[in-house]
PDB file of C-alpha atoms in Angstrom:
ATOM      1  CA  ARG A   1       3.936 -17.184 -16.708  1.00  0.00           C
ATOM      2  CA  ASN A   2       0.814 -19.365 -15.329  1.00  0.00           C
ATOM      3  CA  PRO A   3      -1.590 -20.367 -17.860  1.00  0.00           C
ATOM      4  CA  GLY A   4      -4.591 -18.398 -19.041  1.00  0.00           C
ATOM      5  CA  LYS A   5      -7.140 -20.881 -17.547  1.00  0.00           C
ATOM      6  CA  ALA A   6      -7.967 -21.501 -13.858  1.00  0.00           C
ATOM      7  CA  ASN A   7      -6.678 -24.714 -12.322  1.00  0.00           C
ATOM      8  CA  ASP A   8      -7.903 -25.555  -8.915  1.00  0.00           C
ATOM      9  CA  GLU A   9      -5.450 -28.489  -8.486  1.00  0.00           C
ATOM     10  CA  SER A  10      -1.688 -28.120  -7.810  1.00  0.00           C
ATOM     11  CA  ALA A  11       0.768 -29.947 -10.369  1.00  0.00           C
ATOM     12  CA  SER A  12       2.418 -32.968  -8.855  1.00  0.00           C
ATOM     13  CA  ILE A  13       6.351 -32.496  -8.735  1.00  0.00           C
ATOM     14  CA  SER A  14       8.833 -34.488  -8.283  1.00  0.00           C
ATOM     15  CA  ILE A  15      12.679 -34.477  -8.376  1.00  0.00           C
ATOM     16  CA  ARG A  16      15.517 -36.481  -8.871  1.00  0.00           C
ATOM     17  CA  SER A  17      19.535 -36.453 -10.103  1.00  0.00           C
ATOM     18  CA  SER A  18      21.256 -38.223 -12.977  1.00  0.00           C
ATOM     19  CA  SER A  19      24.974 -38.602 -13.130  1.00  0.00           C
ATOM     20  CA  SER A  20      27.936 -40.753 -14.180  1.00  0.00           C
ATOM     21  CA  SER A  21      28.636 -41.543 -10.935  1.00  0.00           C
ATOM     22  CA  ALA A  22      26.307 -44.328  -9.192  1.00  0.00           C
ATOM     23  CA  LEU A  23      26.455 -42.437  -5.801  1.00  0.00           C
ATOM     24  CA  LEU A  24      24.994 -39.372  -7.307  1.00  0.00           C
ATOM     25  CA  ARG A  25      22.183 -40.615  -8.621  1.00  0.00           C
ATOM     26  CA  LEU A  26      19.047 -39.901  -6.459  1.00  0.00           C
ATOM     27  CA  PRO A  27      15.848 -41.536  -6.534  1.00  0.00           C
ATOM     28  CA  VAL A  28      12.648 -40.097  -7.707  1.00  0.00           C
ATOM     29  CA  VAL A  29      10.773 -38.249  -4.863  1.00  0.00           C
ATOM     30  CA  ALA A  30       7.908 -36.082  -4.249  1.00  0.00           C
ATOM     31  CA  MET A  31       8.362 -32.505  -3.490  1.00  0.00           C
ATOM     32  CA  ASP A  32       7.280 -31.386  -0.080  1.00  0.00           C
ATOM     33  CA  MET A  33       3.898 -28.610  -0.685  1.00  0.00           C
ATOM     34  CA  MET A  34       3.243 -26.082   1.621  1.00  0.00           C
ATOM     35  CA  PRO A  35      -0.701 -26.235   1.603  1.00  0.00           C
ATOM     36  CA  LEU A  36      -0.966 -23.565   4.681  1.00  0.00           C
ATOM     37  CA  ALA A  37       1.237 -20.887   3.273  1.00  0.00           C
ATOM     38  CA  LEU A  38       0.105 -17.404   2.208  1.00  0.00           C
ATOM     39  CA  LEU A  39       1.479 -15.495  -0.604  1.00  0.00           C
ATOM     40  CA  ASN A  40       2.180 -11.654  -0.073  1.00  0.00           C
ATOM     41  CA  PHE A  41      -0.745 -10.257  -1.995  1.00  0.00           C
ATOM     42  CA  THR A  42      -4.314  -8.746  -0.727  1.00  0.00           C
ATOM     43  CA  GLY A  43      -6.637 -11.667  -0.226  1.00  0.00           C
ATOM     44  CA  SER A  44      -4.328 -14.522  -0.230  1.00  0.00           C
ATOM     45  CA  VAL A  45      -5.616 -17.762   1.227  1.00  0.00           C
ATOM     46  CA  GLY A  46      -3.794 -20.823   2.426  1.00  0.00           C
ATOM     47  CA  GLY A  47      -3.172 -23.060  -0.465  1.00  0.00           C
ATOM     48  CA  ASP A  48      -2.043 -20.147  -2.817  1.00  0.00           C
ATOM     49  CA  ALA A  49       1.577 -21.112  -2.649  1.00  0.00           C
ATOM     50  CA  LEU A  50       0.785 -24.577  -4.092  1.00  0.00           C
ATOM     51  CA  PRO A  51       2.757 -24.286  -7.316  1.00  0.00           C
ATOM     52  CA  LEU A  52       0.670 -23.733 -10.552  1.00  0.00           C
ATOM     53  CA  ARG A  53      -2.737 -23.448  -8.832  1.00  0.00           C
ATOM     54  CA  VAL A  54      -4.222 -20.930 -10.889  1.00  0.00           C
ATOM     55  CA  LYS A  55      -7.448 -18.846  -9.967  1.00  0.00           C
ATOM     56  CA  SER A  56     -10.059 -17.944 -12.525  1.00  0.00           C
ATOM     57  CA  PRO A  57     -10.332 -14.073 -12.533  1.00  0.00           C
ATOM     58  CA  SER A  58     -11.860 -12.576  -9.573  1.00  0.00           C
ATOM     59  CA  PHE A  59     -12.298  -9.869  -7.130  1.00  0.00           C
ATOM     60  CA  ILE A  60     -10.505 -11.127  -4.008  1.00  0.00           C
ATOM     61  CA  LEU A  61     -11.333  -8.380  -1.758  1.00  0.00           C
ATOM     62  CA  ALA A  62     -14.679  -6.479  -2.037  1.00  0.00           C
ATOM     63  CA  ARG A  63     -15.379  -4.555   1.269  1.00  0.00           C
ATOM     64  CA  PHE A  64     -17.872  -1.776   2.063  1.00  0.00           C
ATOM     65  CA  HIS A  65     -18.081   0.366   5.182  1.00  0.00           C
ATOM     66  CA  GLN A  66     -20.472   3.026   6.011  1.00  0.00           C
ATOM     67  CA  SER A  67     -20.363   6.595   8.021  1.00  0.00           C
ATOM     68  CA  THR A  68     -23.567   6.628   9.820  1.00  0.00           C
ATOM     69  CA  THR A  69     -26.504   5.062  10.940  1.00  0.00           C
ATOM     70  CA  TYR A  70     -28.770   7.912  11.135  1.00  0.00           C
ATOM     71  CA  PRO A  71     -31.788   8.183   9.152  1.00  0.00           C
ATOM     72  CA  GLY A  72     -31.943  10.684   6.592  1.00  0.00           C
ATOM     73  CA  LYS A  73     -28.317  11.706   7.011  1.00  0.00           C
ATOM     74  CA  LEU A  74     -25.687  11.891   4.004  1.00  0.00           C
ATOM     75  CA  ASN A  75     -23.960   8.597   4.349  1.00  0.00           C
ATOM     76  CA  THR A  76     -20.660   8.179   3.034  1.00  0.00           C
ATOM     77  CA  ILE A  77     -19.853   4.561   1.538  1.00  0.00           C
ATOM     78  CA  ARG A  78     -16.359   3.461   1.906  1.00  0.00           C
ATOM     79  CA  ILE A  79     -15.260   0.787  -1.041  1.00  0.00           C
ATOM     80  CA  THR A  80     -12.167  -1.392  -1.175  1.00  0.00           C
ATOM     81  CA  LEU A  81     -11.899  -3.548  -4.334  1.00  0.00           C
ATOM     82  CA  VAL A  82      -9.144  -5.800  -5.053  1.00  0.00           C
ATOM     83  CA  THR A  83      -8.752  -8.001  -8.304  1.00  0.00           C
ATOM     84  CA  ASN A  84      -6.684 -10.693  -9.278  1.00  0.00           C
ATOM     85  CA  VAL A  85      -6.126  -9.834 -12.899  1.00  0.00           C
ATOM     86  CA  ASP A  86      -5.646  -6.265 -14.674  1.00  0.00           C
ATOM     87  CA  CYS A  87      -8.753  -4.551 -15.522  1.00  0.00           C
ATOM     88  CA  LEU A  88      -8.025  -2.253 -18.481  1.00  0.00           C
ATOM     89  CA  ASP A  89      -9.971   0.683 -20.369  1.00  0.00           C
ATOM     90  CA  ALA A  90     -11.557  -0.137 -23.554  1.00  0.00           C
ATOM     91  CA  ALA A  91      -9.794   2.482 -25.540  1.00  0.00           C
ATOM     92  CA  PRO A  92      -6.967   0.585 -27.087  1.00  0.00           C
ATOM     93  CA  HIS A  93      -9.129  -2.664 -27.662  1.00  0.00           C
ATOM     94  CA  ALA A  94     -11.002  -2.685 -30.434  1.00  0.00           C
ATOM     95  CA  PHE A  95     -13.196  -5.760 -29.524  1.00  0.00           C
ATOM     96  CA  ILE A  96     -13.977  -4.151 -25.976  1.00  0.00           C
ATOM     97  CA  ASN A  97     -17.284  -1.569 -25.828  1.00  0.00           C
ATOM     98  CA  GLU A  98     -16.309  -0.632 -22.351  1.00  0.00           C
ATOM     99  CA  THR A  99     -15.112  -2.228 -19.161  1.00  0.00           C
ATOM    100  CA  ILE A 100     -17.513  -1.555 -16.072  1.00  0.00           C
ATOM    101  CA  VAL A 101     -17.692  -2.656 -12.583  1.00  0.00           C
ATOM    102  CA  THR A 102     -20.859  -3.040 -11.208  1.00  0.00           C
ATOM    103  CA  ILE A 103     -21.970  -2.831  -7.717  1.00  0.00           C
ATOM    104  CA  THR A 104     -25.660  -3.894  -6.975  1.00  0.00           C
ATOM    105  CA  GLY A 105     -27.918  -4.301  -4.065  1.00  0.00           C
ATOM    106  CA  LEU A 106     -27.579  -0.770  -2.510  1.00  0.00           C
ATOM    107  CA  ILE A 107     -31.363  -0.937  -2.160  1.00  0.00           C
ATOM    108  CA  GLY A 108     -33.124   1.838   0.186  1.00  0.00           C
ATOM    109  CA  SER A 109     -31.299   4.779  -0.404  1.00  0.00           C
ATOM    110  CA  ALA A 110     -32.871   8.298  -0.692  1.00  0.00           C
ATOM    111  CA  THR A 111     -30.280   9.532  -3.574  1.00  0.00           C
ATOM    112  CA  PRO A 112     -32.230   9.812  -6.828  1.00  0.00           C
ATOM    113  CA  SER A 113     -30.993   7.841 -10.011  1.00  0.00           C
ATOM    114  CA  SER A 114     -27.890   9.821 -11.918  1.00  0.00           C
ATOM    115  CA  SER A 115     -25.994   9.303 -14.856  1.00  0.00           C
ATOM    116  CA  GLN A 116     -23.162  10.953 -13.168  1.00  0.00           C
ATOM    117  CA  LEU A 117     -23.261  10.477  -9.691  1.00  0.00           C
ATOM    118  CA  ALA A 118     -19.617  11.879  -7.896  1.00  0.00           C
ATOM    119  CA  VAL A 119     -17.468   9.237  -6.331  1.00  0.00           C
ATOM    120  CA  GLY A 120     -14.809  10.275  -4.197  1.00  0.00           C
ATOM    121  CA  GLY A 121     -11.437   8.561  -2.611  1.00  0.00           C
ATOM    122  CA  PRO A 122      -7.988   8.048  -4.052  1.00  0.00           C
ATOM    123  CA  GLY A 123      -9.346   5.239  -6.850  1.00  0.00           C
ATOM    124  CA  ALA A 124     -12.251   7.626  -8.134  1.00  0.00           C
ATOM    125  CA  ALA A 125      -9.925   9.009 -11.133  1.00  0.00           C
ATOM    126  CA  ILE A 126      -9.931   5.370 -12.521  1.00  0.00           C
ATOM    127  CA  PHE A 127     -13.587   5.853 -13.362  1.00  0.00           C
ATOM    128  CA  GLY A 128     -13.460   9.327 -14.164  1.00  0.00           C
ATOM    129  CA  GLY A 129     -15.032  10.696 -10.722  1.00  0.00           C
ATOM    130  CA  THR A 130     -18.532   9.502 -11.551  1.00  0.00           C
ATOM    131  CA  GLY A 131     -20.688   6.554 -12.026  1.00  0.00           C
ATOM    132  CA  ALA A 132     -24.079   5.706 -13.351  1.00  0.00           C
ATOM    133  CA  TRP A 133     -26.474   5.432 -10.188  1.00  0.00           C
ATOM    134  CA  TYR A 134     -30.075   3.636 -10.120  1.00  0.00           C
ATOM    135  CA  GLN A 135     -31.905   3.913  -7.156  1.00  0.00           C
ATOM    136  CA  ASN A 136     -34.460   1.418  -7.244  1.00  0.00           C
ATOM    137  CA  SER A 137     -32.201  -1.427  -7.741  1.00  0.00           C
ATOM    138  CA  GLY A 138     -29.531   0.067  -5.698  1.00  0.00           C
ATOM    139  CA  THR A 139     -26.885  -0.268  -8.445  1.00  0.00           C
ATOM    140  CA  LEU A 140     -23.560   1.647  -9.147  1.00  0.00           C
ATOM    141  CA  MET A 141     -21.726   0.951 -12.648  1.00  0.00           C
ATOM    142  CA  LEU A 142     -18.549   2.259 -12.983  1.00  0.00           C
ATOM    143  CA  LYS A 143     -16.547   2.674 -16.278  1.00  0.00           C
ATOM    144  CA  ILE A 144     -12.815   2.473 -16.341  1.00  0.00           C
ATOM    145  CA  ALA A 145     -11.712   5.772 -17.837  1.00  0.00           C
ATOM    146  CA  ALA A 146      -9.432   5.931 -20.936  1.00  0.00           C
ATOM    147  CA  GLY A 147      -5.634   5.563 -19.815  1.00  0.00           C
ATOM    148  CA  HIS A 148      -6.609   4.068 -16.377  1.00  0.00           C
ATOM    149  CA  LYS A 149      -6.696   0.376 -15.267  1.00  0.00           C
ATOM    150  CA  ILE A 150      -7.265  -1.557 -12.123  1.00  0.00           C
ATOM    151  CA  ALA A 151      -3.848  -3.235 -11.495  1.00  0.00           C
ATOM    152  CA  ALA A 152      -3.872  -6.650 -10.243  1.00  0.00           C
ATOM    153  CA  GLY A 153      -3.429  -7.178  -6.445  1.00  0.00           C
ATOM    154  CA  SER A 154      -4.002  -3.388  -5.890  1.00  0.00           C
ATOM    155  CA  ALA A 155      -6.510  -1.893  -3.577  1.00  0.00           C
ATOM    156  CA  ILE A 156      -8.823   0.573  -5.121  1.00  0.00           C
ATOM    157  CA  ASP A 157     -10.661   2.914  -2.539  1.00  0.00           C
ATOM    158  CA  LEU A 158     -13.661   4.896  -3.113  1.00  0.00           C
ATOM    159  CA  THR A 159     -15.901   6.907  -1.337  1.00  0.00           C
ATOM    160  CA  LEU A 160     -20.016   7.092  -2.457  1.00  0.00           C
ATOM    161  CA  PRO A 161     -22.271   9.579  -1.160  1.00  0.00           C
ATOM    162  CA  LEU A 162     -25.723   8.289  -0.416  1.00  0.00           C
ATOM    163  CA  VAL A 163     -28.541   9.511   1.583  1.00  0.00           C
ATOM    164  CA  ASN A 164     -29.871   7.237   4.080  1.00  0.00           C
ATOM    165  CA  PRO A 165     -33.782   6.451   4.131  1.00  0.00           C
ATOM    166  CA  ALA A 166     -36.087   8.320   6.528  1.00  0.00           C
ATOM    167  CA  ARG A 167     -36.952   4.994   8.458  1.00  0.00           C
ATOM    168  CA  GLY A 168     -34.593   1.997   9.789  1.00  0.00           C
ATOM    169  CA  CYS A 169     -33.780  -0.800   7.662  1.00  0.00           C
ATOM    170  CA  GLN A 170     -31.183  -3.686   7.787  1.00  0.00           C
ATOM    171  CA  SER A 171     -28.135  -3.539   5.543  1.00  0.00           C
ATOM    172  CA  PRO A 172     -28.984  -4.964   2.273  1.00  0.00           C
ATOM    173  CA  ARG A 173     -26.808  -8.059   0.535  1.00  0.00           C
ATOM    174  CA  LEU A 174     -24.479  -6.658  -1.936  1.00  0.00           C
ATOM    175  CA  PHE A 175     -22.355  -8.078  -4.582  1.00  0.00           C
ATOM    176  CA  THR A 176     -20.115  -6.738  -7.324  1.00  0.00           C
ATOM    177  CA  TYR A 177     -18.923  -7.634 -10.489  1.00  0.00           C
ATOM    178  CA  VAL A 178     -17.179  -6.551 -13.609  1.00  0.00           C
ATOM    179  CA  ALA A 179     -18.074  -7.058 -17.316  1.00  0.00           C
ATOM    180  CA  ALA A 180     -16.100  -6.951 -20.325  1.00  0.00           C
ATOM    181  CA  VAL A 181     -12.767  -7.091 -18.563  1.00  0.00           C
ATOM    182  CA  CYS A 182      -9.348  -7.512 -20.488  1.00  0.00           C
ATOM    183  CA  ALA A 183      -7.303  -9.595 -18.870  1.00  0.00           C
ATOM    184  CA  ARG A 184      -3.638  -9.941 -20.264  1.00  0.00           C
ATOM    185  CA  VAL A 185      -2.681 -13.523 -19.284  1.00  0.00           C
ATOM    186  CA  GLY A 186       0.833 -14.482 -20.501  1.00  0.00           C
ATOM    187  CA  SER A 187       1.231 -13.400 -24.107  1.00  0.00           C
ATOM    188  CA  ASP A 188      -2.557 -13.986 -24.582  1.00  0.00           C
ATOM    189  CA  THR A 189      -5.200 -11.563 -24.400  1.00  0.00           C
ATOM    190  CA  ASN A 190      -8.890 -12.205 -23.143  1.00  0.00           C
ATOM    191  CA  GLY A 191     -11.655  -9.911 -24.228  1.00  0.00           C
ATOM    192  CA  SER A 192     -15.084  -9.991 -23.406  1.00  0.00           C
ATOM    193  CA  LEU A 193     -14.353 -11.693 -19.988  1.00  0.00           C
ATOM    194  CA  VAL A 194     -17.036 -11.470 -16.863  1.00  0.00           C
ATOM    195  CA  MET A 195     -15.840 -11.906 -13.311  1.00  0.00           C
ATOM    196  CA  PRO A 196     -18.145 -13.804 -11.301  1.00  0.00           C
ATOM    197  CA  ALA A 197     -20.172 -11.801  -8.909  1.00  0.00           C
ATOM    198  CA  ARG A 198     -18.836 -11.597  -5.467  1.00  0.00           C
ATOM    199  CA  TYR A 199     -20.614 -10.781  -2.228  1.00  0.00           C
ATOM    200  CA  ILE A 200     -19.406  -7.906  -0.420  1.00  0.00           C
ATOM    201  CA  ASP A 201     -17.465  -8.476   3.017  1.00  0.00           C
ATOM    202  CA  VAL A 202     -19.193  -7.152   5.508  1.00  0.00           C
ATOM    203  CA  ASP A 203     -17.534  -5.394   8.992  1.00  0.00           C
ATOM    204  CA  LEU A 204     -19.812  -6.755  11.736  1.00  0.00           C
ATOM    205  CA  ALA A 205     -17.573  -5.941  14.651  1.00  0.00           C
ATOM    206  CA  THR A 206     -16.790  -2.188  13.990  1.00  0.00           C
ATOM    207  CA  ALA A 207     -18.566   0.580  16.013  1.00  0.00           C
ATOM    208  CA  LEU A 208     -18.930   4.274  14.150  1.00  0.00           C
ATOM    209  CA  ASP A 209     -17.617   7.438  15.480  1.00  0.00           C
ATOM    210  CA  GLU A 210     -20.912   8.569  16.284  1.00  0.00           C
ATOM    211  CA  PRO A 211     -23.086   8.702  19.550  1.00  0.00           C
ATOM    212  CA  GLY A 212     -24.900   5.627  20.283  1.00  0.00           C
ATOM    213  CA  SER A 213     -22.780   3.468  18.005  1.00  0.00           C
ATOM    214  CA  VAL A 214     -22.229  -0.403  18.740  1.00  0.00           C
ATOM    215  CA  ALA A 215     -20.388  -3.151  16.523  1.00  0.00           C
ATOM    216  CA  GLY A 216     -21.928  -4.037  13.304  1.00  0.00           C
ATOM    217  CA  ASP A 217     -23.240  -0.255  12.363  1.00  0.00           C
ATOM    218  CA  SER A 218     -20.559  -0.204   9.731  1.00  0.00           C
ATOM    219  CA  ALA A 219     -22.407  -2.477   7.610  1.00  0.00           C
ATOM    220  CA  PRO A 220     -23.521  -0.410   4.776  1.00  0.00           C
ATOM    221  CA  LEU A 221     -27.148   0.875   4.457  1.00  0.00           C
ATOM    222  CA  PHE A 222     -27.742  -0.492   7.893  1.00  0.00           C
ATOM    223  CA  VAL A 223     -30.062   2.302   9.305  1.00  0.00           C
ATOM    224  CA  ARG A 224     -31.593   2.831  12.844  1.00  0.00           C
ATOM    225  CA  SER A 225     -35.016   3.719  13.256  1.00  0.00           C
ATOM    226  CA  PRO A 226     -35.515   7.505  14.325  1.00  0.00           C
ATOM    227  CA  SER A 227     -34.848   7.266  18.015  1.00  0.00           C
ATOM    228  CA  PHE A 228     -32.828   8.954  21.116  1.00  0.00           C
ATOM    229  CA  VAL A 229     -29.449   7.127  20.824  1.00  0.00           C
ATOM    230  CA  VAL A 230     -27.846   8.668  23.905  1.00  0.00           C
ATOM    231  CA  ARG A 231     -30.800   8.880  27.114  1.00  0.00           C
ATOM    232  CA  GLN A 232     -29.085   9.096  30.301  1.00  0.00           C
ATOM    233  CA  ILE A 233     -30.653  10.981  33.772  1.00  0.00           C
ATOM    234  CA  SER A 234     -28.687  11.367  36.882  1.00  0.00           C
ATOM    235  CA  GLN A 235     -29.034  13.060  40.065  1.00  0.00           C
ATOM    236  CA  SER A 236     -27.276  15.352  42.265  1.00  0.00           C
ATOM    237  CA  ASN A 237     -28.279  14.861  45.743  1.00  0.00           C
ATOM    238  CA  PRO A 238     -29.713  11.553  47.616  1.00  0.00           C
ATOM    239  CA  VAL A 239     -30.348  12.904  50.741  1.00  0.00           C
ATOM    240  CA  ALA A 240     -34.025  13.018  51.903  1.00  0.00           C
ATOM    241  CA  GLY A 241     -35.756  16.679  51.767  1.00  0.00           C
ATOM    242  CA  ALA A 242     -32.346  18.023  49.755  1.00  0.00           C
ATOM    243  CA  VAL A 243     -32.415  20.067  46.692  1.00  0.00           C
ATOM    244  CA  ASN A 244     -31.881  17.849  44.007  1.00  0.00           C
ATOM    245  CA  ILE A 245     -30.655  18.611  40.386  1.00  0.00           C
ATOM    246  CA  ILE A 246     -31.847  16.171  37.772  1.00  0.00           C
ATOM    247  CA  THR A 247     -29.547  16.325  34.726  1.00  0.00           C
ATOM    248  CA  LEU A 248     -30.562  14.799  31.386  1.00  0.00           C
ATOM    249  CA  THR A 249     -28.545  13.808  28.416  1.00  0.00           C
ATOM    250  CA  LEU A 250     -30.165  12.952  25.216  1.00  0.00           C
ATOM    251  CA  ILE A 251     -28.798  12.990  21.442  1.00  0.00           C
ATOM    252  CA  ALA A 252     -31.230  12.073  18.721  1.00  0.00           C
ATOM    253  CA  ASN A 253     -30.331  10.539  15.713  1.00  0.00           C
ATOM    254  CA  VAL A 254     -32.485  12.722  13.741  1.00  0.00           C
ATOM    255  CA  ASP A 255     -32.838  16.549  13.840  1.00  0.00           C
ATOM    256  CA  LEU A 256     -35.670  17.612  16.021  1.00  0.00           C
ATOM    257  CA  SER A 257     -37.707  20.863  14.952  1.00  0.00           C
ATOM    258  CA  SER A 258     -38.826  24.033  17.037  1.00  0.00           C
ATOM    259  CA  SER A 259     -42.171  22.646  17.477  1.00  0.00           C
ATOM    260  CA  THR A 260     -40.891  19.657  19.355  1.00  0.00           C
ATOM    261  CA  VAL A 261     -42.077  18.657  22.925  1.00  0.00           C
ATOM    262  CA  LEU A 262     -40.322  16.579  25.233  1.00  0.00           C
ATOM    263  CA  THR A 263     -42.065  14.488  27.929  1.00  0.00           C
ATOM    264  CA  LEU A 264     -40.249  12.397  30.697  1.00  0.00           C
ATOM    265  CA  ARG A 265     -42.451  10.547  32.695  1.00  0.00           C
ATOM    266  CA  GLY A 266     -41.765   8.756  36.067  1.00  0.00           C
ATOM    267  CA  LEU A 267     -40.442  11.431  38.451  1.00  0.00           C
ATOM    268  CA  ALA A 268     -42.080  10.348  41.327  1.00  0.00           C
ATOM    269  CA  PRO A 269     -42.192  10.374  44.334  1.00  0.00           C
ATOM    270  CA  THR A 270     -41.064  14.164  44.686  1.00  0.00           C
ATOM    271  CA  SER A 271     -41.970  17.053  47.204  1.00  0.00           C
ATOM    272  CA  THR A 272     -41.430  19.562  44.366  1.00  0.00           C
ATOM    273  CA  PRO A 273     -45.409  21.102  43.616  1.00  0.00           C
ATOM    274  CA  SER A 274     -46.747  21.040  40.265  1.00  0.00           C
ATOM    275  CA  SER A 275     -45.978  24.147  38.240  1.00  0.00           C
ATOM    276  CA  PRO A 276     -44.172  25.724  35.512  1.00  0.00           C
ATOM    277  CA  ARG A 277     -40.410  25.730  36.420  1.00  0.00           C
ATOM    278  CA  THR A 278     -37.541  27.411  34.706  1.00  0.00           C
ATOM    279  CA  LEU A 279     -34.618  25.328  33.682  1.00  0.00           C
ATOM    280  CA  LEU A 280     -31.279  26.333  35.288  1.00  0.00           C
ATOM    281  CA  ALA A 281     -29.473  28.831  33.345  1.00  0.00           C
ATOM    282  CA  GLY A 282     -26.332  27.049  31.568  1.00  0.00           C
ATOM    283  CA  GLY A 283     -27.356  23.441  32.762  1.00  0.00           C
ATOM    284  CA  TYR A 284     -28.032  22.419  29.237  1.00  0.00           C
ATOM    285  CA  SER A 285     -26.630  23.047  25.641  1.00  0.00           C
ATOM    286  CA  VAL A 286     -29.200  23.423  22.781  1.00  0.00           C
ATOM    287  CA  SER A 287     -29.236  21.677  19.165  1.00  0.00           C
ATOM    288  CA  PRO A 288     -27.687  25.019  17.100  1.00  0.00           C
ATOM    289  CA  GLN A 289     -30.606  24.687  14.511  1.00  0.00           C
ATOM    290  CA  LEU A 290     -33.378  25.290  17.501  1.00  0.00           C
ATOM    291  CA  GLY A 291     -31.875  28.528  18.699  1.00  0.00           C
ATOM    292  CA  SER A 292     -31.086  28.913  22.481  1.00  0.00           C
ATOM    293  CA  GLY A 293     -32.618  30.069  26.065  1.00  0.00           C
ATOM    294  CA  THR A 294     -33.061  29.608  29.424  1.00  0.00           C
ATOM    295  CA  GLY A 295     -36.223  27.726  28.563  1.00  0.00           C
ATOM    296  CA  THR A 296     -39.084  26.484  31.021  1.00  0.00           C
ATOM    297  CA  TYR A 297     -40.756  23.304  31.530  1.00  0.00           C
ATOM    298  CA  ASN A 298     -44.004  22.131  33.226  1.00  0.00           C
ATOM    299  CA  PHE A 299     -44.082  19.363  36.020  1.00  0.00           C
ATOM    300  CA  TYR A 300     -47.139  17.834  36.768  1.00  0.00           C
ATOM    301  CA  GLY A 301     -47.201  14.784  39.320  1.00  0.00           C
ATOM    302  CA  ASP A 302     -44.552  12.393  37.996  1.00  0.00           C
ATOM    303  CA  THR A 303     -44.263  13.954  34.395  1.00  0.00           C
ATOM    304  CA  TRP A 304     -42.030  16.738  33.096  1.00  0.00           C
ATOM    305  CA  THR A 305     -42.688  18.263  29.611  1.00  0.00           C
ATOM    306  CA  SER A 306     -40.838  21.059  27.884  1.00  0.00           C
ATOM    307  CA  ASN A 307     -43.252  23.894  27.021  1.00  0.00           C
ATOM    308  CA  ASP A 308     -40.518  26.304  25.302  1.00  0.00           C
ATOM    309  CA  ARG A 309     -40.963  25.145  21.771  1.00  0.00           C
ATOM    310  CA  GLY A 310     -37.856  27.504  20.761  1.00  0.00           C
ATOM    311  CA  SER A 311     -35.323  25.402  22.405  1.00  0.00           C
ATOM    312  CA  THR A 312     -35.558  21.610  22.276  1.00  0.00           C
ATOM    313  CA  TRP A 313     -32.891  19.883  24.776  1.00  0.00           C
ATOM    314  CA  LEU A 314     -30.732  17.553  23.073  1.00  0.00           C
ATOM    315  CA  GLN A 315     -27.509  17.008  25.355  1.00  0.00           C
TER     316      GLN A 315
END
């Protein structure tokens, strides 16, 4: 078994042979090390294969991913944690009051504080399905439930439902740590062990499965300001004097109410006189919460303004 204390330096190991035969007495030589080799466990890095290099108890993986950048929407934060020691529940160990995984820095969420915020995912049962949530500090405290543990090297996958803020914001810097861990190392049991804080690995390369998303949107609690995330316009006929159908595709990242008026400027020059006009029936789809209808619009000079407040055109 590895020693109970960390050791960043690998042992200096040599080999020789002894024999009654002089021909079989081989000189002492240093063993060849493999400084770049990885081990077959999550989070392994170069150098882990060096004999008796022992790491401190820590998170070897802490990855977060979100489901939406839209302001005011329910956002599913997906969490993956891996430790290099067993994190046990407190019940069998009289010297441990509780074992808690703490995630902090999720600042800006509109989700109010709760002593029992529901968490989901395959690993939720380890923490009894809930955690203590503190809105102001953006802190989630997850207590390992009786009879459960975080096994060393095993990925714990959780989901955390948080409501995004109503305004745009950058992703905060997150970190996580475990307090009062019971880590069994050989025949020893270290109670009251605190893992060092680890900053979260943020995915800056992945786009989300939502309109208008780009790489980096999966960073937790990165929220875009209210806007049209899709705003496309095209025409049907470029010939002078011909009837031309202008097609708009608009997707907003916030709900637009029935009082919303859309104004499109710059539609000039055109020979269409200023007047109220009717949208082509079936030429658009309407946000479900805003009802439906053919709709009308006012066209004056180079400006188009929707005036049917019961139906706002989103796509």
